Amino acid sequence: MTFAFEMIAALIVLVRYRSLPASKLIIAVLLCLAIFQLAEYMICVSALDLSSLGWARVGWVAISFLPPLGVHLGMIIAGKSQRLIVGLGYAIAIGFSAFFLTVGHAVQGGACLGNYVIFEMARPALTYYILYYYVWLMVGTAAAFIYARAMKQPARRSALNWLGIGYLVFIVPTIAANLLQPETLAAIPSVMCGFAVLLAAVLLFVVTPKLAQLHK
């Protein structure tokens, strides 16, 4: 269901809002979320001639690009050009993706546990990855709210504020789940992307329509 919603959301943005400057980034975020959800499902069924380990690699790559895509999206909405910051984020995501795809022991497997899926990664790479992920998510959240305060156009200000809220609605529940159930630490990507459907809904139903108001 989550995969279907995110794919349909991406299709709606493509069909209805493709002329928006931010549409490609919004679609990219939605597709990365959808690909991860697909990878989760495939780990449980080992389909399409790819092992659960192979699908785990696909899942890690898909979510690696979410933080820089989010930061980039915020910059585009705000009309800012922070090429160094955005470029650094993508470079780190590409580096981790290459690590997942080419290093044999980088991804050690995936396990389907019903409510969530465990994606095992070699340590200490996992520590560095979590640090990268949360730092860039916090950068994206903070930037969205900070830039929103400086925006004179109500629609642009609202879009940035809602983008920040979109971040929070899946970051905060994930942290809460980790604190209440420490065993979910081994399934952070799965838990986080489970809540990220809320981000997808915010992007589709609030952020994108707000941006469309700027181009009427």
Short mmCIF file of N, CA and C in Angstrom, two decimals, residues 27-197:
data_model
loop_
_atom_site.label_atom_id
_atom_site.label_comp_id
_atom_site.label_asym_id
_atom_site.label_seq_id
_atom_site.Cartn_x
_atom_site.Cartn_y
_atom_site.Cartn_z
N ILE A 27 9.51 14.39 -7.29
CA ILE A 27 9.33 13.06 -7.88
C ILE A 27 10.46 12.14 -7.46
N ALA A 28 11.69 12.65 -7.44
CA ALA A 28 12.85 11.84 -7.05
C ALA A 28 12.72 11.35 -5.61
N VAL A 29 12.28 12.24 -4.71
CA VAL A 29 12.07 11.84 -3.31
C VAL A 29 11.02 10.74 -3.22
N LEU A 30 9.91 10.93 -3.91
CA LEU A 30 8.83 9.94 -3.87
C LEU A 30 9.27 8.60 -4.46
N LEU A 31 10.05 8.64 -5.54
CA LEU A 31 10.52 7.39 -6.15
C LEU A 31 11.51 6.67 -5.25
N CYS A 32 12.39 7.42 -4.58
CA CYS A 32 13.33 6.78 -3.66
C CYS A 32 12.59 6.09 -2.52
N LEU A 33 11.57 6.75 -1.99
CA LEU A 33 10.76 6.13 -0.94
C LEU A 33 10.06 4.88 -1.47
N ALA A 34 9.52 4.96 -2.68
CA ALA A 34 8.81 3.82 -3.26
C ALA A 34 9.76 2.65 -3.52
N ILE A 35 10.95 2.95 -4.03
CA ILE A 35 11.93 1.89 -4.31
C ILE A 35 12.33 1.19 -3.03
N PHE A 36 12.49 1.97 -1.95
CA PHE A 36 12.84 1.34 -0.68
C PHE A 36 11.72 0.43 -0.21
N GLN A 37 10.48 0.88 -0.32
CA GLN A 37 9.35 0.04 0.09
C GLN A 37 9.29 -1.23 -0.75
N LEU A 38 9.58 -1.11 -2.04
CA LEU A 38 9.62 -2.29 -2.90
C LEU A 38 10.72 -3.24 -2.46
N ALA A 39 11.89 -2.68 -2.13
CA ALA A 39 13.01 -3.51 -1.68
C ALA A 39 12.65 -4.25 -0.39
N GLU A 40 11.96 -3.56 0.52
CA GLU A 40 11.51 -4.20 1.76
C GLU A 40 10.64 -5.42 1.45
N TYR A 41 9.68 -5.22 0.57
CA TYR A 41 8.77 -6.32 0.22
C TYR A 41 9.53 -7.46 -0.44
N MET A 42 10.43 -7.13 -1.34
CA MET A 42 11.16 -8.15 -2.08
C MET A 42 12.11 -8.94 -1.18
N ILE A 43 12.60 -8.31 -0.12
CA ILE A 43 13.43 -9.04 0.83
C ILE A 43 12.62 -10.18 1.45
N CYS A 44 11.35 -9.92 1.66
CA CYS A 44 10.49 -10.93 2.29
C CYS A 44 10.10 -12.05 1.33
N VAL A 45 10.13 -11.77 0.01
CA VAL A 45 9.70 -12.79 -0.95
C VAL A 45 10.80 -13.23 -1.90
N SER A 46 11.95 -12.50 -1.90
CA SER A 46 13.10 -12.82 -2.77
C SER A 46 12.67 -13.01 -4.23
N ALA A 47 12.03 -11.99 -4.78
CA ALA A 47 11.48 -12.09 -6.13
C ALA A 47 12.36 -11.42 -7.17
N LEU A 48 11.97 -11.58 -8.44
CA LEU A 48 12.62 -10.96 -9.60
C LEU A 48 14.09 -11.36 -9.72
N ASP A 49 14.38 -12.60 -9.40
CA ASP A 49 15.73 -13.16 -9.58
C ASP A 49 16.81 -12.39 -8.82
N LEU A 50 16.44 -11.77 -7.72
CA LEU A 50 17.41 -11.06 -6.89
C LEU A 50 17.25 -11.55 -5.46
N SER A 51 18.36 -11.86 -4.82
CA SER A 51 18.32 -12.39 -3.46
C SER A 51 17.92 -11.30 -2.47
N SER A 52 17.65 -11.71 -1.24
CA SER A 52 17.32 -10.73 -0.20
C SER A 52 18.50 -9.79 0.04
N LEU A 53 19.72 -10.31 -0.11
CA LEU A 53 20.90 -9.46 0.04
C LEU A 53 20.94 -8.42 -1.08
N GLY A 54 20.62 -8.84 -2.28
CA GLY A 54 20.59 -7.90 -3.41
C GLY A 54 19.57 -6.81 -3.21
N TRP A 55 18.39 -7.18 -2.74
CA TRP A 55 17.35 -6.18 -2.50
C TRP A 55 17.72 -5.27 -1.34
N ALA A 56 18.45 -5.80 -0.35
CA ALA A 56 18.92 -4.95 0.75
C ALA A 56 19.85 -3.87 0.21
N ARG A 57 20.70 -4.24 -0.74
CA ARG A 57 21.60 -3.25 -1.36
C ARG A 57 20.79 -2.17 -2.08
N VAL A 58 19.77 -2.60 -2.82
CA VAL A 58 18.90 -1.65 -3.52
C VAL A 58 18.25 -0.69 -2.53
N GLY A 59 17.78 -1.24 -1.41
CA GLY A 59 17.13 -0.41 -0.40
C GLY A 59 18.06 0.63 0.19
N TRP A 60 19.29 0.22 0.52
CA TRP A 60 20.26 1.16 1.08
C TRP A 60 20.57 2.28 0.10
N VAL A 61 20.74 1.94 -1.17
CA VAL A 61 21.05 2.96 -2.18
C VAL A 61 19.89 3.95 -2.30
N ALA A 62 18.67 3.44 -2.33
CA ALA A 62 17.50 4.30 -2.51
C ALA A 62 17.38 5.34 -1.40
N ILE A 63 17.56 4.92 -0.15
CA ILE A 63 17.38 5.87 0.95
C ILE A 63 18.59 6.76 1.15
N SER A 64 19.73 6.39 0.57
CA SER A 64 20.94 7.21 0.74
C SER A 64 20.79 8.58 0.10
N PHE A 65 19.95 8.67 -0.92
CA PHE A 65 19.80 9.94 -1.63
C PHE A 65 18.70 10.83 -1.05
N LEU A 66 17.94 10.33 -0.09
CA LEU A 66 16.85 11.13 0.46
C LEU A 66 17.33 12.40 1.18
N PRO A 67 18.36 12.35 2.04
CA PRO A 67 18.79 13.58 2.72
C PRO A 67 19.25 14.68 1.77
N PRO A 68 20.16 14.41 0.81
CA PRO A 68 20.55 15.51 -0.09
C PRO A 68 19.42 15.97 -1.01
N LEU A 69 18.54 15.06 -1.40
CA LEU A 69 17.38 15.47 -2.20
C LEU A 69 16.49 16.44 -1.42
N GLY A 70 16.30 16.15 -0.14
CA GLY A 70 15.49 17.03 0.70
C GLY A 70 16.11 18.40 0.87
N VAL A 71 17.43 18.43 1.11
CA VAL A 71 18.14 19.71 1.24
C VAL A 71 18.05 20.49 -0.07
N HIS A 72 18.29 19.81 -1.18
CA HIS A 72 18.22 20.44 -2.50
C HIS A 72 16.83 20.99 -2.76
N LEU A 73 15.80 20.23 -2.41
CA LEU A 73 14.42 20.67 -2.60
C LEU A 73 14.16 21.96 -1.82
N GLY A 74 14.61 22.00 -0.58
CA GLY A 74 14.43 23.20 0.23
C GLY A 74 15.11 24.41 -0.39
N MET A 75 16.31 24.21 -0.94
CA MET A 75 17.04 25.30 -1.58
C MET A 75 16.30 25.82 -2.81
N ILE A 76 15.76 24.89 -3.60
CA ILE A 76 15.03 25.29 -4.81
C ILE A 76 13.77 26.07 -4.44
N ILE A 77 13.04 25.61 -3.44
CA ILE A 77 11.83 26.31 -3.02
C ILE A 77 12.17 27.71 -2.53
N ALA A 78 13.27 27.82 -1.78
CA ALA A 78 13.68 29.11 -1.22
C ALA A 78 14.36 30.01 -2.25
N GLY A 79 14.68 29.46 -3.42
CA GLY A 79 15.37 30.25 -4.43
C GLY A 79 16.81 30.51 -4.09
N LYS A 80 17.42 29.61 -3.33
CA LYS A 80 18.81 29.75 -2.92
C LYS A 80 19.70 28.84 -3.77
N SER A 81 20.95 29.23 -3.89
CA SER A 81 21.91 28.42 -4.65
C SER A 81 23.10 28.09 -3.75
N GLN A 82 22.99 26.99 -3.05
CA GLN A 82 24.06 26.53 -2.17
C GLN A 82 24.69 25.29 -2.80
N ARG A 83 25.42 25.51 -3.89
CA ARG A 83 25.94 24.39 -4.66
C ARG A 83 26.92 23.53 -3.86
N LEU A 84 27.71 24.17 -3.01
CA LEU A 84 28.69 23.42 -2.22
C LEU A 84 28.00 22.45 -1.27
N ILE A 85 27.01 22.94 -0.55
CA ILE A 85 26.30 22.09 0.42
C ILE A 85 25.55 20.98 -0.30
N VAL A 86 24.81 21.34 -1.35
CA VAL A 86 24.04 20.35 -2.09
C VAL A 86 24.96 19.34 -2.75
N GLY A 87 26.04 19.82 -3.37
CA GLY A 87 26.99 18.93 -4.03
C GLY A 87 27.65 17.98 -3.06
N LEU A 88 27.98 18.48 -1.86
CA LEU A 88 28.60 17.63 -0.84
C LEU A 88 27.64 16.52 -0.43
N GLY A 89 26.37 16.86 -0.26
CA GLY A 89 25.38 15.86 0.11
C GLY A 89 25.26 14.76 -0.93
N TYR A 90 25.18 15.14 -2.18
CA TYR A 90 25.09 14.14 -3.25
C TYR A 90 26.37 13.30 -3.34
N ALA A 91 27.51 13.94 -3.13
CA ALA A 91 28.79 13.22 -3.19
C ALA A 91 28.85 12.14 -2.12
N ILE A 92 28.39 12.47 -0.90
CA ILE A 92 28.39 11.49 0.18
C ILE A 92 27.42 10.35 -0.15
N ALA A 93 26.24 10.71 -0.68
CA ALA A 93 25.26 9.68 -1.04
C ALA A 93 25.80 8.75 -2.11
N ILE A 94 26.49 9.30 -3.10
CA ILE A 94 27.09 8.48 -4.15
C ILE A 94 28.18 7.59 -3.57
N GLY A 95 28.96 8.14 -2.64
CA GLY A 95 30.01 7.35 -2.00
C GLY A 95 29.45 6.15 -1.24
N PHE A 96 28.41 6.39 -0.45
CA PHE A 96 27.79 5.28 0.29
C PHE A 96 27.15 4.28 -0.67
N SER A 97 26.54 4.77 -1.74
CA SER A 97 25.91 3.87 -2.71
C SER A 97 26.94 2.97 -3.36
N ALA A 98 28.08 3.55 -3.73
CA ALA A 98 29.16 2.75 -4.31
C ALA A 98 29.66 1.71 -3.32
N PHE A 99 29.72 2.09 -2.05
CA PHE A 99 30.14 1.18 -0.99
C PHE A 99 29.16 0.01 -0.89
N PHE A 100 27.86 0.30 -0.89
CA PHE A 100 26.85 -0.75 -0.78
C PHE A 100 26.87 -1.70 -1.97
N LEU A 101 27.12 -1.16 -3.16
CA LEU A 101 27.02 -1.95 -4.38
C LEU A 101 28.28 -2.72 -4.73
N THR A 102 29.44 -2.24 -4.27
CA THR A 102 30.70 -2.84 -4.73
C THR A 102 31.49 -3.58 -3.66
N VAL A 103 31.27 -3.25 -2.40
CA VAL A 103 32.02 -3.90 -1.32
C VAL A 103 31.24 -5.11 -0.82
N GLY A 104 31.84 -6.26 -0.90
CA GLY A 104 31.13 -7.51 -0.59
C GLY A 104 30.51 -7.57 0.79
N HIS A 105 31.22 -7.08 1.81
CA HIS A 105 30.72 -7.20 3.18
C HIS A 105 29.98 -5.94 3.64
N ALA A 106 29.77 -4.97 2.75
CA ALA A 106 29.12 -3.71 3.14
C ALA A 106 27.71 -3.96 3.66
N VAL A 107 26.93 -4.70 2.90
CA VAL A 107 25.58 -5.08 3.32
C VAL A 107 25.61 -6.56 3.64
N GLN A 108 25.21 -6.90 4.85
CA GLN A 108 25.36 -8.27 5.32
C GLN A 108 24.06 -9.06 5.30
N GLY A 109 23.01 -8.44 4.79
CA GLY A 109 21.76 -9.18 4.66
C GLY A 109 20.56 -8.35 5.05
N GLY A 110 19.40 -8.93 4.83
CA GLY A 110 18.14 -8.31 5.22
C GLY A 110 17.23 -9.39 5.76
N ALA A 111 16.50 -9.06 6.81
CA ALA A 111 15.62 -10.05 7.43
C ALA A 111 14.22 -9.48 7.57
N CYS A 112 13.23 -10.25 7.15
CA CYS A 112 11.83 -9.83 7.23
C CYS A 112 11.26 -10.28 8.57
N LEU A 113 10.85 -9.30 9.39
CA LEU A 113 10.36 -9.62 10.72
C LEU A 113 8.89 -9.26 10.92
N GLY A 114 8.15 -9.12 9.85
CA GLY A 114 6.72 -8.84 9.98
C GLY A 114 6.42 -7.36 10.02
N ASN A 115 6.62 -6.73 11.18
CA ASN A 115 6.32 -5.31 11.31
C ASN A 115 7.36 -4.42 10.66
N TYR A 116 8.58 -4.89 10.57
CA TYR A 116 9.64 -4.12 9.94
C TYR A 116 10.70 -5.07 9.41
N VAL A 117 11.61 -4.51 8.61
CA VAL A 117 12.67 -5.30 7.99
C VAL A 117 14.01 -4.80 8.49
N ILE A 118 14.87 -5.73 8.88
CA ILE A 118 16.21 -5.38 9.33
C ILE A 118 17.16 -5.36 8.14
N PHE A 119 17.88 -4.25 7.99
CA PHE A 119 18.90 -4.12 6.96
C PHE A 119 20.25 -4.10 7.65
N GLU A 120 21.00 -5.18 7.55
CA GLU A 120 22.27 -5.28 8.26
C GLU A 120 23.40 -4.67 7.44
N MET A 121 24.18 -3.79 8.10
CA MET A 121 25.31 -3.15 7.46
C MET A 121 26.56 -3.39 8.30
N ALA A 122 27.70 -3.46 7.62
CA ALA A 122 28.96 -3.67 8.31
C ALA A 122 29.26 -2.49 9.24
N ARG A 123 29.78 -2.78 10.40
CA ARG A 123 30.25 -1.74 11.31
C ARG A 123 31.74 -1.56 11.10
N PRO A 124 32.29 -0.33 11.29
CA PRO A 124 31.65 0.88 11.80
C PRO A 124 30.95 1.72 10.74
N ALA A 125 30.80 1.19 9.52
CA ALA A 125 30.15 1.96 8.46
C ALA A 125 28.75 2.40 8.87
N LEU A 126 28.04 1.55 9.64
CA LEU A 126 26.69 1.90 10.06
C LEU A 126 26.69 3.17 10.91
N THR A 127 27.68 3.29 11.79
CA THR A 127 27.78 4.48 12.65
C THR A 127 27.95 5.73 11.81
N TYR A 128 28.86 5.67 10.83
CA TYR A 128 29.09 6.82 9.96
C TYR A 128 27.84 7.14 9.14
N TYR A 129 27.15 6.09 8.71
CA TYR A 129 25.96 6.29 7.88
C TYR A 129 24.85 6.96 8.67
N ILE A 130 24.61 6.50 9.89
CA ILE A 130 23.57 7.10 10.73
C ILE A 130 23.91 8.55 11.03
N LEU A 131 25.21 8.82 11.27
CA LEU A 131 25.65 10.20 11.52
C LEU A 131 25.35 11.07 10.30
N TYR A 132 25.74 10.57 9.11
CA TYR A 132 25.46 11.30 7.86
C TYR A 132 23.97 11.55 7.71
N TYR A 133 23.18 10.52 7.96
CA TYR A 133 21.75 10.61 7.71
C TYR A 133 21.08 11.64 8.60
N TYR A 134 21.32 11.54 9.90
CA TYR A 134 20.65 12.44 10.82
C TYR A 134 21.16 13.87 10.70
N VAL A 135 22.46 14.05 10.45
CA VAL A 135 23.00 15.40 10.28
C VAL A 135 22.35 16.09 9.08
N TRP A 136 22.26 15.37 7.96
CA TRP A 136 21.69 15.99 6.77
C TRP A 136 20.18 16.18 6.89
N LEU A 137 19.51 15.29 7.60
CA LEU A 137 18.08 15.50 7.84
C LEU A 137 17.86 16.73 8.71
N MET A 138 18.71 16.93 9.72
CA MET A 138 18.60 18.10 10.58
C MET A 138 18.93 19.37 9.81
N VAL A 139 19.94 19.30 8.92
CA VAL A 139 20.28 20.45 8.07
C VAL A 139 19.08 20.82 7.20
N GLY A 140 18.47 19.82 6.58
CA GLY A 140 17.31 20.08 5.73
C GLY A 140 16.14 20.66 6.50
N THR A 141 15.88 20.13 7.69
CA THR A 141 14.78 20.63 8.51
C THR A 141 15.02 22.06 8.95
N ALA A 142 16.22 22.31 9.48
CA ALA A 142 16.56 23.66 9.96
C ALA A 142 16.54 24.67 8.82
N ALA A 143 17.10 24.28 7.67
CA ALA A 143 17.15 25.19 6.53
C ALA A 143 15.74 25.56 6.07
N ALA A 144 14.84 24.58 6.05
CA ALA A 144 13.47 24.84 5.61
C ALA A 144 12.80 25.88 6.50
N PHE A 145 12.92 25.72 7.81
CA PHE A 145 12.28 26.67 8.72
C PHE A 145 12.97 28.04 8.71
N ILE A 146 14.30 28.04 8.63
CA ILE A 146 15.04 29.31 8.62
C ILE A 146 14.75 30.11 7.36
N TYR A 147 14.80 29.44 6.21
CA TYR A 147 14.51 30.13 4.96
C TYR A 147 13.06 30.61 4.90
N ALA A 148 12.17 29.84 5.50
CA ALA A 148 10.75 30.22 5.49
C ALA A 148 10.53 31.58 6.14
N ARG A 149 11.27 31.86 7.19
CA ARG A 149 11.10 33.12 7.92
C ARG A 149 11.47 34.32 7.05
N ALA A 150 12.35 34.10 6.07
CA ALA A 150 12.81 35.21 5.23
C ALA A 150 11.99 35.38 3.96
N MET A 151 11.04 34.49 3.73
CA MET A 151 10.26 34.54 2.49
C MET A 151 9.12 35.56 2.61
N LYS A 152 8.97 36.39 1.58
CA LYS A 152 7.90 37.38 1.56
C LYS A 152 6.62 36.82 0.93
N GLN A 153 6.78 35.85 0.03
CA GLN A 153 5.61 35.26 -0.62
C GLN A 153 4.98 34.22 0.32
N PRO A 154 3.73 34.40 0.69
CA PRO A 154 3.07 33.47 1.63
C PRO A 154 3.11 32.01 1.17
N ALA A 155 2.89 31.77 -0.12
CA ALA A 155 2.88 30.39 -0.62
C ALA A 155 4.26 29.75 -0.49
N ARG A 156 5.31 30.51 -0.79
CA ARG A 156 6.67 29.97 -0.68
C ARG A 156 7.03 29.72 0.78
N ARG A 157 6.65 30.67 1.65
CA ARG A 157 6.91 30.52 3.08
C ARG A 157 6.19 29.29 3.62
N SER A 158 4.94 29.13 3.23
CA SER A 158 4.15 27.99 3.69
C SER A 158 4.73 26.67 3.18
N ALA A 159 5.16 26.64 1.92
CA ALA A 159 5.74 25.42 1.35
C ALA A 159 6.98 24.99 2.12
N LEU A 160 7.82 25.96 2.48
CA LEU A 160 9.03 25.64 3.24
C LEU A 160 8.69 25.16 4.65
N ASN A 161 7.75 25.84 5.30
CA ASN A 161 7.35 25.40 6.64
C ASN A 161 6.79 23.98 6.60
N TRP A 162 5.98 23.68 5.59
CA TRP A 162 5.42 22.34 5.49
C TRP A 162 6.47 21.30 5.12
N LEU A 163 7.49 21.72 4.36
CA LEU A 163 8.59 20.79 4.09
C LEU A 163 9.29 20.43 5.39
N GLY A 164 9.53 21.44 6.25
CA GLY A 164 10.13 21.18 7.55
C GLY A 164 9.26 20.28 8.40
N ILE A 165 7.95 20.51 8.37
CA ILE A 165 7.02 19.65 9.11
C ILE A 165 7.06 18.24 8.54
N GLY A 166 7.17 18.13 7.21
CA GLY A 166 7.27 16.82 6.58
C GLY A 166 8.46 16.03 7.08
N TYR A 167 9.58 16.72 7.28
CA TYR A 167 10.75 16.07 7.87
C TYR A 167 10.42 15.56 9.27
N LEU A 168 9.84 16.45 10.08
CA LEU A 168 9.62 16.13 11.49
C LEU A 168 8.64 14.98 11.68
N VAL A 169 7.64 14.85 10.79
CA VAL A 169 6.62 13.83 11.01
C VAL A 169 7.15 12.41 10.81
N PHE A 170 8.36 12.28 10.22
CA PHE A 170 8.92 10.92 10.19
C PHE A 170 10.19 10.79 11.01
N ILE A 171 10.88 11.91 11.30
CA ILE A 171 12.06 11.84 12.15
C ILE A 171 11.67 11.61 13.61
N VAL A 172 10.74 12.42 14.11
CA VAL A 172 10.35 12.35 15.52
C VAL A 172 9.74 10.99 15.88
N PRO A 173 8.79 10.45 15.10
CA PRO A 173 8.26 9.12 15.43
C PRO A 173 9.33 8.02 15.40
N THR A 174 10.30 8.15 14.48
CA THR A 174 11.36 7.15 14.40
C THR A 174 12.21 7.17 15.67
N ILE A 175 12.58 8.37 16.11
CA ILE A 175 13.37 8.49 17.34
C ILE A 175 12.57 7.96 18.53
N ALA A 176 11.27 8.29 18.57
CA ALA A 176 10.42 7.80 19.66
C ALA A 176 10.35 6.28 19.66
N ALA A 177 10.22 5.68 18.47
CA ALA A 177 10.17 4.22 18.38
C ALA A 177 11.47 3.60 18.85
N ASN A 178 12.60 4.23 18.52
CA ASN A 178 13.90 3.71 18.94
C ASN A 178 14.06 3.78 20.46
N LEU A 179 13.53 4.84 21.07
CA LEU A 179 13.64 5.00 22.51
C LEU A 179 12.72 4.03 23.24
N LEU A 180 11.52 3.84 22.71
CA LEU A 180 10.54 2.96 23.36
C LEU A 180 10.84 1.49 23.11
N GLN A 181 11.38 1.18 21.93
CA GLN A 181 11.72 -0.19 21.56
C GLN A 181 13.14 -0.22 20.99
N PRO A 182 14.15 -0.32 21.85
CA PRO A 182 15.54 -0.28 21.39
C PRO A 182 15.87 -1.31 20.31
N GLU A 183 15.11 -2.39 20.22
CA GLU A 183 15.39 -3.40 19.20
C GLU A 183 15.15 -2.86 17.79
N THR A 184 14.39 -1.76 17.68
CA THR A 184 14.14 -1.18 16.36
C THR A 184 15.35 -0.43 15.82
N LEU A 185 16.38 -0.25 16.64
CA LEU A 185 17.61 0.40 16.16
C LEU A 185 18.22 -0.37 15.00
N ALA A 186 18.02 -1.69 15.01
CA ALA A 186 18.55 -2.52 13.92
C ALA A 186 17.73 -2.39 12.65
N ALA A 187 16.60 -1.69 12.76
CA ALA A 187 15.71 -1.55 11.60
C ALA A 187 15.38 -0.09 11.32
N ILE A 188 16.32 0.82 11.62
CA ILE A 188 16.07 2.25 11.44
C ILE A 188 15.58 2.59 10.04
N PRO A 189 16.23 2.09 8.96
CA PRO A 189 15.73 2.45 7.62
C PRO A 189 14.27 2.04 7.41
N SER A 190 13.93 0.84 7.88
CA SER A 190 12.57 0.34 7.70
C SER A 190 11.56 1.16 8.50
N VAL A 191 11.90 1.43 9.76
CA VAL A 191 11.00 2.20 10.62
C VAL A 191 10.84 3.61 10.09
N MET A 192 11.96 4.23 9.72
CA MET A 192 11.93 5.61 9.23
C MET A 192 11.11 5.73 7.95
N CYS A 193 11.32 4.83 7.02
CA CYS A 193 10.60 4.92 5.75
C CYS A 193 9.15 4.50 5.90
N GLY A 194 8.83 3.77 6.97
CA GLY A 194 7.44 3.49 7.26
C GLY A 194 6.70 4.77 7.61
N PHE A 195 7.34 5.60 8.43
CA PHE A 195 6.75 6.89 8.78
C PHE A 195 6.87 7.90 7.65
N ALA A 196 7.82 7.68 6.74
CA ALA A 196 8.06 8.64 5.65
C ALA A 196 6.90 8.75 4.68
N VAL A 197 5.96 7.82 4.75
CA VAL A 197 4.76 7.96 3.91
C VAL A 197 4.02 9.25 4.29
#
